[in-house]
XYZ file of C-alpha atoms in Angstrom:
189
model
C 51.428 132.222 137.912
C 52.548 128.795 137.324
C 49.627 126.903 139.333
C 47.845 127.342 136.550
C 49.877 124.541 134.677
C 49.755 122.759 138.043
C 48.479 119.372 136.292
C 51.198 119.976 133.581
C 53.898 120.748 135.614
C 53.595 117.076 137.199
C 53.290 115.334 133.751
C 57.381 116.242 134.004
C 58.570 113.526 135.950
C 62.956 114.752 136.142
C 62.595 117.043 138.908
C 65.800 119.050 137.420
C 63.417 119.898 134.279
C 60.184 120.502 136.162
C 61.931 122.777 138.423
C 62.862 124.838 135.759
C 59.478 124.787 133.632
C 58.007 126.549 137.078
C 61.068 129.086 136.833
C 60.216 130.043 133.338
C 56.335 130.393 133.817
C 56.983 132.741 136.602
C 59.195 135.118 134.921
C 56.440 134.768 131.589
C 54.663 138.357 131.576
C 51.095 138.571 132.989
C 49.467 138.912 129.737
C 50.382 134.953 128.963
C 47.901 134.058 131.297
C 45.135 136.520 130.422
C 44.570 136.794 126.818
C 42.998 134.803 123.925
C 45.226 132.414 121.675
C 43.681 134.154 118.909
C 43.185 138.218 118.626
C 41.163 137.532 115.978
C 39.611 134.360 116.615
C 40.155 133.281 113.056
C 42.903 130.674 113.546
C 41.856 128.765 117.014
C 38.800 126.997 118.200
C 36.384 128.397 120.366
C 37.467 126.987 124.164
C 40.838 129.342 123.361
C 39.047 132.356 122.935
C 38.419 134.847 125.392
C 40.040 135.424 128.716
C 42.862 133.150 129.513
C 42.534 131.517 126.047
C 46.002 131.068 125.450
C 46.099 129.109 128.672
C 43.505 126.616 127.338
C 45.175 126.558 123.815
C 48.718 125.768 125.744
C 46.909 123.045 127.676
C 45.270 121.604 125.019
C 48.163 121.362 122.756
C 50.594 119.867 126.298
C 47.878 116.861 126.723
C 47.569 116.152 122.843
C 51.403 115.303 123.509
C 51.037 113.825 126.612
C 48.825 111.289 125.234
C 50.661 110.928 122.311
C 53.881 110.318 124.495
C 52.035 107.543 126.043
C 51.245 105.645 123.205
C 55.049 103.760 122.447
C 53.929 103.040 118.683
C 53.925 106.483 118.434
C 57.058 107.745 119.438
C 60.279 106.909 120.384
C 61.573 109.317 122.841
C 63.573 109.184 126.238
C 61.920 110.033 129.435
C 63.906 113.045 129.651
C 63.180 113.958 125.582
C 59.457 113.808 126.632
C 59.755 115.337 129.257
C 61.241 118.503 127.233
C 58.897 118.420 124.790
C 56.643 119.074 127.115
C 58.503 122.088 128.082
C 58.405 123.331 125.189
C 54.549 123.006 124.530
C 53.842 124.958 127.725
C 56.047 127.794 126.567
C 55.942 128.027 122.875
C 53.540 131.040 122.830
C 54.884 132.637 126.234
C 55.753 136.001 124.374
C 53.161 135.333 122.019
C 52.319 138.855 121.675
C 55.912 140.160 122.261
C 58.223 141.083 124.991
C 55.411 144.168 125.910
C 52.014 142.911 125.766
C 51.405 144.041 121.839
C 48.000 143.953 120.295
C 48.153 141.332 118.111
C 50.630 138.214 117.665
C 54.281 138.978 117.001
C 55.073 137.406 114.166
C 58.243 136.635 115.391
C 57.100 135.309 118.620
C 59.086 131.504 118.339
C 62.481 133.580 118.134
C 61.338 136.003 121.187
C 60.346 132.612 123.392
C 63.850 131.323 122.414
C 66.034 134.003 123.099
C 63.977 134.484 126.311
C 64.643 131.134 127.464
C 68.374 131.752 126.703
C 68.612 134.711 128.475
C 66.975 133.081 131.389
C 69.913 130.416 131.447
C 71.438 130.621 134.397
C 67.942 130.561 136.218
C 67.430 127.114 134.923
C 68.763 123.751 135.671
C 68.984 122.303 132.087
C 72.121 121.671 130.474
C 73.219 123.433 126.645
C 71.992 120.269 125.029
C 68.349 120.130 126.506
C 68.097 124.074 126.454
C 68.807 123.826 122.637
C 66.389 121.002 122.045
C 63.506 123.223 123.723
C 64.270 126.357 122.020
C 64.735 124.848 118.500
C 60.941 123.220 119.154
C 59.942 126.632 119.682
C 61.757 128.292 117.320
C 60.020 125.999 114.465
C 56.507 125.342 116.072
C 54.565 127.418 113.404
C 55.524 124.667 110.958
C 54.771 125.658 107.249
C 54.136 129.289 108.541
C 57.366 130.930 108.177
C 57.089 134.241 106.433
C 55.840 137.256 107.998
C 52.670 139.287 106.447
C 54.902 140.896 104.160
C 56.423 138.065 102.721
C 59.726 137.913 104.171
C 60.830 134.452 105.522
C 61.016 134.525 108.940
C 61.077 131.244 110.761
C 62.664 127.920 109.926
C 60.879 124.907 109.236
C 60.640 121.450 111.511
C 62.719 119.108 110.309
C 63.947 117.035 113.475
C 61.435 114.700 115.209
C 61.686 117.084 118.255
C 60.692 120.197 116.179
C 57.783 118.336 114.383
C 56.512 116.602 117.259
C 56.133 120.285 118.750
C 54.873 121.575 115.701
C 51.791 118.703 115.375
C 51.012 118.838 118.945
C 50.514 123.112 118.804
C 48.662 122.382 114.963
C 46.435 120.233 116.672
C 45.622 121.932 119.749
C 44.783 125.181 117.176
C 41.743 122.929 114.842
C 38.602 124.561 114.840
C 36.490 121.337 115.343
C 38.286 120.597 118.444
C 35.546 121.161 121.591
C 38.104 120.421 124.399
C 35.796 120.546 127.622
C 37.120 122.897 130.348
C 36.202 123.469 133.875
C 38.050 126.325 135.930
C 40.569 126.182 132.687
C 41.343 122.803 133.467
C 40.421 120.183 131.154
C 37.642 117.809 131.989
C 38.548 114.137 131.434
């Protein structure tokens, strides 16, 4: 199911990384690339909403950073660094609704992408370092949203560039004045 991140994929210019972006969108369950970034519909503009919402949310929130990763007064990353960011903005909500395809959002879902993609280790061609620089950006891309609906703290915080550029790109991508233009669930430039 990965052509439908086709334009995405090639933003990802180390092959070694793009390779193994299209390994982890393959083994992503079904559901990823059916269902609405929002149950609800409270929490995500209206382009995400409805049948493969979640992919427009994803691709919203990967070109925010791709244009932001253009823009050098903006950031100071690596090739590779943006190039795993980007990673990590087309996974972040792969197991958004949990391992099974649950009803609503899993609280937990950062953790569940993580471990996933650590599981999934020997599949991929990253090395320790860039696997834990993806799955930290995960791990903390709900940003000030860290306890569960009973209060308990959950998730972790951003606090490294990495985890906050993730974060802001995702928070972005979710604003409910945002009228992204899509054709075929591909955005319209």
């Amino acid at each position: 199911m990965h052509t439908d991140f086709n334009k995405e994929i090639s933003y990802i210019k180390n092959e070694r990384i793009r390779n193994s972006l299209i390994t982890i969108l393959d083994l992503l369950p079904e559901y990823f690339y059916q269902i609405p970034a929002s149950s609800t519909g409270k929490y995500h503009p209206e382009f995400t909403l409805g049948e493969k919402g979640l992919v427009r949310h994803t691709k919203a929130a990967v070109r925010i950073a791709y244009e932001l990763l253009q823009d050098s007064s903006v950031n100071n990353f690596t090739d590779d660094e943006k190039d795993l960011l980007l990673f990590a903005l087309t996974v972040h909500d792969g197991l958004k609704n949990g391992r099974e395809h649950g009803k609503y959002t899993a609280f937990d879902h950062p953790l569940l992408i993580s471990k996933f993609l650590r599981e999934n280790k020997d599949k991929l061609e990253l090395t320790d370092k860039e696997l834990d620089l993806v799955c930290s950006s995960v791990e903390t891309h709900m940003g000030p949203w860290t306890t569960d609906y009973n209060g308990n703290e959950i998730l972790q915080k951003p606090k490294t560039k990495y985890q906050c550029f993730v974060h802001m790109a995702d928070y972005l991508a979710s604003r409910k004045f945002l009228n992204i233009k899509f054709e075929n669930n591909d955005i319209v430039d």
